[in-house]
Amino acid sequence: MRKTSNILARVHSRFINLPTQLRKNICQECGWSTPTFYRKMRIKDKPDPNDINNIIPSLSNAEKDAILRQAQVCLTNINDYMRRLSKK
């Protein structure tokens, strides 16, 4: 694919691809398939049947940390890209 000099098209393309890149990064770090990613997105925390005051989280702390870490990676990549475009 040929690179366009249209800054709007380039920025829009980068932002459109962001959700896909985030999903790929999370799946890679967590060892999930794409269907598992979407299933994990749908599940909700549940009340503990043995203790009404306790909640069973839908995602582990390690999964939450991985998700936040990969979101930060994607944001950093976007910021770096925008900085490079601004310098041109």
mmCIF file of N, CA, C and O in Angstrom:
data_model
loop_
_atom_site.group_PDB
_atom_site.id
_atom_site.type_symbol
_atom_site.label_atom_id
_atom_site.label_comp_id
_atom_site.label_asym_id
_atom_site.label_seq_id
_atom_site.Cartn_x
_atom_site.Cartn_y
_atom_site.Cartn_z
ATOM 1 N N MET A 1 0.836 -1.182 0.000
ATOM 2 C CA MET A 1 0.000 0.000 0.000
ATOM 3 C C MET A 1 0.881 1.246 0.000
ATOM 4 O O MET A 1 1.840 1.333 0.756
ATOM 5 N N ARG A 2 0.544 2.209 -0.834
ATOM 6 C CA ARG A 2 1.307 3.440 -0.941
ATOM 7 C C ARG A 2 0.919 4.397 0.183
ATOM 8 O O ARG A 2 -0.254 4.540 0.500
ATOM 9 N N LYS A 3 1.921 5.036 0.774
ATOM 10 C CA LYS A 3 1.643 6.017 1.822
ATOM 11 C C LYS A 3 1.083 7.282 1.213
ATOM 12 O O LYS A 3 1.572 7.766 0.202
ATOM 13 N N THR A 4 0.060 7.813 1.854
ATOM 14 C CA THR A 4 -0.529 9.059 1.394
ATOM 15 C C THR A 4 0.071 10.228 2.165
ATOM 16 O O THR A 4 0.498 10.068 3.301
ATOM 17 N N SER A 5 0.105 11.379 1.539
ATOM 18 C CA SER A 5 0.596 12.571 2.235
ATOM 19 C C SER A 5 -0.554 13.307 2.921
ATOM 20 O O SER A 5 -0.322 14.287 3.616
ATOM 21 N N ASN A 6 -1.778 12.800 2.753
ATOM 22 C CA ASN A 6 -2.942 13.419 3.374
ATOM 23 C C ASN A 6 -2.927 13.114 4.867
ATOM 24 O O ASN A 6 -3.162 11.986 5.293
ATOM 25 N N ILE A 7 -2.641 14.128 5.666
ATOM 26 C CA ILE A 7 -2.496 13.961 7.116
ATOM 27 C C ILE A 7 -3.790 13.456 7.748
ATOM 28 O O ILE A 7 -3.753 12.625 8.665
ATOM 29 N N LEU A 8 -4.922 13.907 7.256
ATOM 30 C CA LEU A 8 -6.204 13.454 7.806
ATOM 31 C C LEU A 8 -6.380 11.954 7.580
ATOM 32 O O LEU A 8 -6.741 11.215 8.496
ATOM 33 N N ALA A 9 -6.082 11.496 6.376
ATOM 34 C CA ALA A 9 -6.206 10.073 6.066
ATOM 35 C C ALA A 9 -5.245 9.239 6.910
ATOM 36 O O ALA A 9 -5.612 8.164 7.401
ATOM 37 N N ARG A 10 -4.033 9.708 7.097
ATOM 38 C CA ARG A 10 -3.041 8.976 7.877
ATOM 39 C C ARG A 10 -3.437 8.876 9.341
ATOM 40 O O ARG A 10 -3.364 7.795 9.945
ATOM 41 N N VAL A 11 -3.871 9.993 9.921
ATOM 42 C CA VAL A 11 -4.267 9.994 11.338
ATOM 43 C C VAL A 11 -5.523 9.145 11.531
ATOM 44 O O VAL A 11 -5.602 8.334 12.462
ATOM 45 N N HIS A 12 -6.483 9.310 10.638
ATOM 46 C CA HIS A 12 -7.720 8.534 10.736
ATOM 47 C C HIS A 12 -7.421 7.038 10.650
ATOM 48 O O HIS A 12 -7.943 6.244 11.443
ATOM 49 N N SER A 13 -6.581 6.643 9.730
ATOM 50 C CA SER A 13 -6.220 5.240 9.567
ATOM 51 C C SER A 13 -5.575 4.688 10.840
ATOM 52 O O SER A 13 -5.873 3.577 11.277
ATOM 53 N N ARG A 14 -4.693 5.463 11.435
ATOM 54 C CA ARG A 14 -4.014 5.019 12.656
ATOM 55 C C ARG A 14 -5.012 4.820 13.789
ATOM 56 O O ARG A 14 -4.947 3.833 14.518
ATOM 57 N N PHE A 15 -5.966 5.750 13.916
ATOM 58 C CA PHE A 15 -6.958 5.631 14.981
ATOM 59 C C PHE A 15 -7.948 4.496 14.717
ATOM 60 O O PHE A 15 -8.374 3.820 15.651
ATOM 61 N N ILE A 16 -8.300 4.270 13.467
ATOM 62 C CA ILE A 16 -9.213 3.178 13.110
ATOM 63 C C ILE A 16 -8.587 1.834 13.448
ATOM 64 O O ILE A 16 -9.277 0.900 13.865
ATOM 65 N N ASN A 17 -7.284 1.710 13.276
ATOM 66 C CA ASN A 17 -6.585 0.452 13.539
ATOM 67 C C ASN A 17 -6.263 0.235 15.016
ATOM 68 O O ASN A 17 -5.862 -0.866 15.401
ATOM 69 N N LEU A 18 -6.471 1.240 15.842
ATOM 70 C CA LEU A 18 -6.131 1.149 17.264
ATOM 71 C C LEU A 18 -6.867 0.009 17.988
ATOM 72 O O LEU A 18 -6.222 -0.770 18.700
ATOM 73 N N PRO A 19 -8.190 -0.145 17.841
ATOM 74 C CA PRO A 19 -8.862 -1.245 18.549
ATOM 75 C C PRO A 19 -8.342 -2.625 18.148
ATOM 76 O O PRO A 19 -8.199 -3.516 18.995
ATOM 77 N N THR A 20 -8.036 -2.796 16.878
ATOM 78 C CA THR A 20 -7.515 -4.078 16.408
ATOM 79 C C THR A 20 -6.148 -4.350 17.019
ATOM 80 O O THR A 20 -5.869 -5.466 17.473
ATOM 81 N N GLN A 21 -5.305 -3.338 17.047
ATOM 82 C CA GLN A 21 -3.970 -3.505 17.627
ATOM 83 C C GLN A 21 -4.066 -3.786 19.122
ATOM 84 O O GLN A 21 -3.349 -4.642 19.644
ATOM 85 N N LEU A 22 -4.949 -3.093 19.814
ATOM 86 C CA LEU A 22 -5.138 -3.335 21.243
ATOM 87 C C LEU A 22 -5.575 -4.775 21.474
ATOM 88 O O LEU A 22 -5.033 -5.470 22.337
ATOM 89 N N ARG A 23 -6.542 -5.250 20.708
ATOM 90 C CA ARG A 23 -7.018 -6.626 20.850
ATOM 91 C C ARG A 23 -5.884 -7.622 20.611
ATOM 92 O O ARG A 23 -5.690 -8.557 21.384
ATOM 93 N N LYS A 24 -5.110 -7.413 19.553
ATOM 94 C CA LYS A 24 -3.993 -8.318 19.250
ATOM 95 C C LYS A 24 -2.970 -8.338 20.389
ATOM 96 O O LYS A 24 -2.479 -9.404 20.765
ATOM 97 N N ASN A 25 -2.638 -7.168 20.914
ATOM 98 C CA ASN A 25 -1.664 -7.081 22.001
ATOM 99 C C ASN A 25 -2.160 -7.807 23.256
ATOM 100 O O ASN A 25 -1.409 -8.547 23.894
ATOM 101 N N ILE A 26 -3.423 -7.578 23.602
ATOM 102 C CA ILE A 26 -3.985 -8.218 24.795
ATOM 103 C C ILE A 26 -4.038 -9.730 24.602
ATOM 104 O O ILE A 26 -3.657 -10.488 25.505
ATOM 105 N N CYS A 27 -4.487 -10.170 23.438
ATOM 106 C CA CYS A 27 -4.556 -11.608 23.167
ATOM 107 C C CYS A 27 -3.183 -12.255 23.249
ATOM 108 O O CYS A 27 -3.035 -13.349 23.806
ATOM 109 N N GLN A 28 -2.194 -11.580 22.727
ATOM 110 C CA GLN A 28 -0.837 -12.134 22.759
ATOM 111 C C GLN A 28 -0.331 -12.229 24.194
ATOM 112 O O GLN A 28 0.203 -13.261 24.606
ATOM 113 N N GLU A 29 -0.498 -11.168 24.975
ATOM 114 C CA GLU A 29 0.025 -11.173 26.340
ATOM 115 C C GLU A 29 -0.734 -12.144 27.242
ATOM 116 O O GLU A 29 -0.132 -12.809 28.084
ATOM 117 N N CYS A 30 -2.042 -12.232 27.064
ATOM 118 C CA CYS A 30 -2.855 -13.097 27.930
ATOM 119 C C CYS A 30 -2.972 -14.528 27.404
ATOM 120 O O CYS A 30 -3.502 -15.395 28.098
ATOM 121 N N GLY A 31 -2.506 -14.761 26.176
ATOM 122 C CA GLY A 31 -2.625 -16.087 25.600
ATOM 123 C C GLY A 31 -4.055 -16.437 25.206
ATOM 124 O O GLY A 31 -4.453 -17.601 25.279
ATOM 125 N N TRP A 32 -4.820 -15.433 24.819
ATOM 126 C CA TRP A 32 -6.216 -15.630 24.436
ATOM 127 C C TRP A 32 -6.339 -15.705 22.923
ATOM 128 O O TRP A 32 -5.575 -15.098 22.185
ATOM 129 N N SER A 33 -7.385 -16.391 22.473
ATOM 130 C CA SER A 33 -7.773 -16.332 21.069
ATOM 131 C C SER A 33 -8.695 -15.115 20.905
ATOM 132 O O SER A 33 -9.149 -14.535 21.902
ATOM 133 N N THR A 34 -8.992 -14.766 19.666
ATOM 134 C CA THR A 34 -9.921 -13.653 19.429
ATOM 135 C C THR A 34 -11.304 -13.941 20.023
ATOM 136 O O THR A 34 -11.878 -13.065 20.676
ATOM 137 N N PRO A 35 -11.860 -15.157 19.845
ATOM 138 C CA PRO A 35 -13.158 -15.429 20.479
ATOM 139 C C PRO A 35 -13.117 -15.299 22.010
ATOM 140 O O PRO A 35 -14.065 -14.803 22.623
ATOM 141 N N THR A 36 -12.003 -15.725 22.622
ATOM 142 C CA THR A 36 -11.880 -15.581 24.079
ATOM 143 C C THR A 36 -11.864 -14.123 24.470
ATOM 144 O O THR A 36 -12.499 -13.721 25.460
ATOM 145 N N PHE A 37 -11.185 -13.283 23.707
ATOM 146 C CA PHE A 37 -11.153 -11.841 23.978
ATOM 147 C C PHE A 37 -12.582 -11.284 24.032
ATOM 148 O O PHE A 37 -12.954 -10.593 24.988
ATOM 149 N N TYR A 38 -13.384 -11.595 23.022
ATOM 150 C CA TYR A 38 -14.745 -11.062 22.981
ATOM 151 C C TYR A 38 -15.637 -11.684 24.051
ATOM 152 O O TYR A 38 -16.511 -11.004 24.594
ATOM 153 N N ARG A 39 -15.408 -12.940 24.382
ATOM 154 C CA ARG A 39 -16.176 -13.560 25.465
ATOM 155 C C ARG A 39 -15.834 -12.900 26.796
ATOM 156 O O ARG A 39 -16.710 -12.578 27.595
ATOM 157 N N LYS A 40 -14.548 -12.651 27.022
ATOM 158 C CA LYS A 40 -14.110 -11.992 28.264
ATOM 159 C C LYS A 40 -14.676 -10.572 28.355
ATOM 160 O O LYS A 40 -14.932 -10.070 29.447
ATOM 161 N N MET A 41 -14.866 -9.936 27.216
ATOM 162 C CA MET A 41 -15.424 -8.587 27.213
ATOM 163 C C MET A 41 -16.887 -8.586 27.668
ATOM 164 O O MET A 41 -17.359 -7.620 28.247
ATOM 165 N N ARG A 42 -17.606 -9.667 27.399
ATOM 166 C CA ARG A 42 -19.033 -9.741 27.727
ATOM 167 C C ARG A 42 -19.312 -10.146 29.164
ATOM 168 O O ARG A 42 -20.355 -9.802 29.707
ATOM 169 N N ILE A 43 -18.409 -10.918 29.768
ATOM 170 C CA ILE A 43 -18.711 -11.444 31.093
ATOM 171 C C ILE A 43 -18.664 -10.344 32.141
ATOM 172 O O ILE A 43 -17.960 -9.349 31.998
ATOM 173 N N LYS A 44 -19.447 -10.543 33.198
ATOM 174 C CA LYS A 44 -19.562 -9.547 34.261
ATOM 175 C C LYS A 44 -19.180 -10.171 35.600
ATOM 176 O O LYS A 44 -19.228 -11.385 35.766
ATOM 177 N N ASP A 45 -18.826 -9.309 36.541
ATOM 178 C CA ASP A 45 -18.587 -9.772 37.904
ATOM 179 C C ASP A 45 -19.872 -10.401 38.433
ATOM 180 O O ASP A 45 -20.975 -9.974 38.083
ATOM 181 N N LYS A 46 -19.733 -11.439 39.299
ATOM 182 C CA LYS A 46 -20.902 -12.124 39.848
ATOM 183 C C LYS A 46 -20.855 -12.085 41.369
ATOM 184 O O LYS A 46 -19.777 -12.114 41.956
ATOM 185 N N PRO A 47 -22.019 -12.069 41.999
ATOM 186 C CA PRO A 47 -22.022 -12.188 43.466
ATOM 187 C C PRO A 47 -21.598 -13.604 43.872
ATOM 188 O O PRO A 47 -21.923 -14.574 43.196
ATOM 189 N N ASP A 48 -20.875 -13.679 44.952
ATOM 190 C CA ASP A 48 -20.436 -14.975 45.483
ATOM 191 C C ASP A 48 -21.636 -15.675 46.121
ATOM 192 O O ASP A 48 -22.266 -15.118 47.014
ATOM 193 N N PRO A 49 -21.977 -16.890 45.677
ATOM 194 C CA PRO A 49 -23.146 -17.568 46.248
ATOM 195 C C PRO A 49 -22.963 -17.943 47.721
ATOM 196 O O PRO A 49 -23.933 -18.106 48.456
ATOM 197 N N ASN A 50 -21.703 -18.017 48.169
ATOM 198 C CA ASN A 50 -21.421 -18.375 49.564
ATOM 199 C C ASN A 50 -21.339 -17.174 50.487
ATOM 200 O O ASN A 50 -21.365 -17.328 51.699
ATOM 201 N N ASP A 51 -21.188 -15.990 49.915
ATOM 202 C CA ASP A 51 -21.058 -14.765 50.724
ATOM 203 C C ASP A 51 -21.675 -13.614 49.954
ATOM 204 O O ASP A 51 -21.080 -13.102 49.005
ATOM 205 N N ILE A 52 -22.853 -13.187 50.355
ATOM 206 C CA ILE A 52 -23.604 -12.149 49.629
ATOM 207 C C ILE A 52 -22.852 -10.823 49.553
ATOM 208 O O ILE A 52 -23.087 -10.014 48.661
ATOM 209 N N ASN A 53 -21.928 -10.586 50.469
ATOM 210 C CA ASN A 53 -21.167 -9.327 50.477
ATOM 211 C C ASN A 53 -19.913 -9.388 49.617
ATOM 212 O O ASN A 53 -19.187 -8.413 49.516
ATOM 213 N N ASN A 54 -19.652 -10.535 48.997
ATOM 214 C CA ASN A 54 -18.446 -10.716 48.205
ATOM 215 C C ASN A 54 -18.802 -10.806 46.721
ATOM 216 O O ASN A 54 -19.855 -11.298 46.355
ATOM 217 N N ILE A 55 -17.903 -10.314 45.872
ATOM 218 C CA ILE A 55 -18.084 -10.344 44.413
ATOM 219 C C ILE A 55 -16.980 -11.207 43.811
ATOM 220 O O ILE A 55 -15.818 -11.099 44.200
ATOM 221 N N ILE A 56 -17.348 -12.050 42.856
ATOM 222 C CA ILE A 56 -16.368 -12.839 42.107
ATOM 223 C C ILE A 56 -16.045 -12.066 40.833
ATOM 224 O O ILE A 56 -16.918 -11.885 39.978
ATOM 225 N N PRO A 57 -14.815 -11.554 40.709
ATOM 226 C CA PRO A 57 -14.467 -10.749 39.529
ATOM 227 C C PRO A 57 -14.409 -11.599 38.264
ATOM 228 O O PRO A 57 -14.035 -12.770 38.304
ATOM 229 N N SER A 58 -14.777 -10.995 37.149
ATOM 230 C CA SER A 58 -14.771 -11.701 35.868
ATOM 231 C C SER A 58 -13.370 -11.827 35.287
ATOM 232 O O SER A 58 -13.105 -12.721 34.491
ATOM 233 N N LEU A 59 -12.489 -10.931 35.664
ATOM 234 C CA LEU A 59 -11.101 -10.957 35.187
ATOM 235 C C LEU A 59 -10.171 -11.030 36.393
ATOM 236 O O LEU A 59 -10.424 -10.397 37.424
ATOM 237 N N SER A 60 -9.093 -11.767 36.238
ATOM 238 C CA SER A 60 -8.104 -11.847 37.321
ATOM 239 C C SER A 60 -7.333 -10.526 37.400
ATOM 240 O O SER A 60 -7.338 -9.717 36.459
ATOM 241 N N ASN A 61 -6.650 -10.335 38.511
ATOM 242 C CA ASN A 61 -5.821 -9.134 38.650
ATOM 243 C C ASN A 61 -4.717 -9.105 37.598
ATOM 244 O O ASN A 61 -4.383 -8.044 37.072
ATOM 245 N N ALA A 62 -4.157 -10.271 37.281
ATOM 246 C CA ALA A 62 -3.109 -10.339 36.252
ATOM 247 C C ALA A 62 -3.671 -9.935 34.894
ATOM 248 O O ALA A 62 -3.008 -9.224 34.127
ATOM 249 N N GLU A 63 -4.897 -10.386 34.586
ATOM 250 C CA GLU A 63 -5.525 -10.006 33.317
ATOM 251 C C GLU A 63 -5.798 -8.504 33.273
ATOM 252 O O GLU A 63 -5.554 -7.855 32.257
ATOM 253 N N LYS A 64 -6.288 -7.966 34.382
ATOM 254 C CA LYS A 64 -6.546 -6.519 34.444
ATOM 255 C C LYS A 64 -5.256 -5.732 34.223
ATOM 256 O O LYS A 64 -5.233 -4.754 33.470
ATOM 257 N N ASP A 65 -4.176 -6.169 34.871
ATOM 258 C CA ASP A 65 -2.883 -5.497 34.712
ATOM 259 C C ASP A 65 -2.396 -5.571 33.266
ATOM 260 O O ASP A 65 -1.899 -4.588 32.718
ATOM 261 N N ALA A 66 -2.550 -6.732 32.642
ATOM 262 C CA ALA A 66 -2.120 -6.908 31.253
ATOM 263 C C ALA A 66 -2.925 -6.007 30.323
ATOM 264 O O ALA A 66 -2.369 -5.401 29.399
ATOM 265 N N ILE A 67 -4.219 -5.909 30.547
ATOM 266 C CA ILE A 67 -5.087 -5.064 29.715
ATOM 267 C C ILE A 67 -4.662 -3.607 29.829
ATOM 268 O O ILE A 67 -4.499 -2.911 28.816
ATOM 269 N N LEU A 68 -4.460 -3.147 31.051
ATOM 270 C CA LEU A 68 -4.052 -1.750 31.254
ATOM 271 C C LEU A 68 -2.671 -1.485 30.669
ATOM 272 O O LEU A 68 -2.434 -0.434 30.068
ATOM 273 N N ARG A 69 -1.771 -2.450 30.818
ATOM 274 C CA ARG A 69 -0.414 -2.297 30.269
ATOM 275 C C ARG A 69 -0.463 -2.185 28.743
ATOM 276 O O ARG A 69 0.184 -1.320 28.150
ATOM 277 N N GLN A 70 -1.252 -3.035 28.102
ATOM 278 C CA GLN A 70 -1.334 -2.998 26.643
ATOM 279 C C GLN A 70 -2.075 -1.759 26.145
ATOM 280 O O GLN A 70 -1.757 -1.240 25.075
ATOM 281 N N ALA A 71 -3.052 -1.284 26.900
ATOM 282 C CA ALA A 71 -3.717 -0.027 26.539
ATOM 283 C C ALA A 71 -2.710 1.117 26.580
ATOM 284 O O ALA A 71 -2.686 1.973 25.687
ATOM 285 N N GLN A 72 -1.843 1.100 27.592
ATOM 286 C CA GLN A 72 -0.818 2.141 27.709
ATOM 287 C C GLN A 72 0.170 2.052 26.548
ATOM 288 O O GLN A 72 0.587 3.074 26.000
ATOM 289 N N VAL A 73 0.529 0.845 26.143
ATOM 290 C CA VAL A 73 1.437 0.654 24.997
ATOM 291 C C VAL A 73 0.811 1.255 23.744
ATOM 292 O O VAL A 73 1.472 1.983 22.988
ATOM 293 N N CYS A 74 -0.463 0.972 23.513
ATOM 294 C CA CYS A 74 -1.143 1.511 22.326
ATOM 295 C C CYS A 74 -1.205 3.034 22.362
ATOM 296 O O CYS A 74 -0.982 3.695 21.342
ATOM 297 N N LEU A 75 -1.493 3.587 23.528
ATOM 298 C CA LEU A 75 -1.538 5.049 23.650
ATOM 299 C C LEU A 75 -0.160 5.669 23.425
ATOM 300 O O LEU A 75 -0.037 6.705 22.765
ATOM 301 N N THR A 76 0.855 5.036 23.948
ATOM 302 C CA THR A 76 2.223 5.526 23.749
ATOM 303 C C THR A 76 2.577 5.500 22.265
ATOM 304 O O THR A 76 3.166 6.459 21.743
ATOM 305 N N ASN A 77 2.201 4.413 21.580
ATOM 306 C CA ASN A 77 2.472 4.320 20.144
ATOM 307 C C ASN A 77 1.759 5.416 19.366
ATOM 308 O O ASN A 77 2.338 6.016 18.453
ATOM 309 N N ILE A 78 0.515 5.706 19.715
ATOM 310 C CA ILE A 78 -0.232 6.787 19.055
ATOM 311 C C ILE A 78 0.439 8.131 19.331
ATOM 312 O O ILE A 78 0.611 8.947 18.415
ATOM 313 N N ASN A 79 0.812 8.360 20.581
ATOM 314 C CA ASN A 79 1.481 9.625 20.924
ATOM 315 C C ASN A 79 2.793 9.783 20.175
ATOM 316 O O ASN A 79 3.103 10.871 19.681
ATOM 317 N N ASP A 80 3.576 8.710 20.080
ATOM 318 C CA ASP A 80 4.842 8.764 19.332
ATOM 319 C C ASP A 80 4.589 9.066 17.858
ATOM 320 O O ASP A 80 5.301 9.872 17.245
ATOM 321 N N TYR A 81 3.587 8.423 17.295
ATOM 322 C CA TYR A 81 3.230 8.647 15.892
ATOM 323 C C TYR A 81 2.827 10.107 15.664
ATOM 324 O O TYR A 81 3.270 10.749 14.710
ATOM 325 N N MET A 82 1.999 10.632 16.551
ATOM 326 C CA MET A 82 1.551 12.025 16.420
ATOM 327 C C MET A 82 2.730 12.993 16.553
ATOM 328 O O MET A 82 2.805 13.987 15.830
ATOM 329 N N ARG A 83 3.648 12.670 17.450
ATOM 330 C CA ARG A 83 4.842 13.519 17.612
ATOM 331 C C ARG A 83 5.675 13.514 16.327
ATOM 332 O O ARG A 83 6.153 14.554 15.884
ATOM 333 N N ARG A 84 5.845 12.314 15.722
ATOM 334 C CA ARG A 84 6.607 12.232 14.468
ATOM 335 C C ARG A 84 5.931 13.005 13.356
ATOM 336 O O ARG A 84 6.586 13.691 12.560
ATOM 337 N N LEU A 85 4.600 12.935 13.286
ATOM 338 C CA LEU A 85 3.878 13.688 12.248
ATOM 339 C C LEU A 85 4.012 15.192 12.457
ATOM 340 O O LEU A 85 4.117 15.948 11.500
ATOM 341 N N SER A 86 4.014 15.610 13.696
ATOM 342 C CA SER A 86 4.104 17.043 14.013
ATOM 343 C C SER A 86 5.460 17.619 13.619
ATOM 344 O O SER A 86 5.573 18.807 13.333
ATOM 345 N N LYS A 87 6.489 16.797 13.636
ATOM 346 C CA LYS A 87 7.844 17.262 13.319
ATOM 347 C C LYS A 87 8.066 17.420 11.837
ATOM 348 O O LYS A 87 9.014 18.073 11.415
ATOM 349 N N LYS A 88 7.218 16.795 11.009
ATOM 350 C CA LYS A 88 7.404 16.848 9.548
ATOM 351 C C LYS A 88 6.978 18.172 8.985
ATOM 352 O O LYS A 88 6.191 18.880 9.403
#
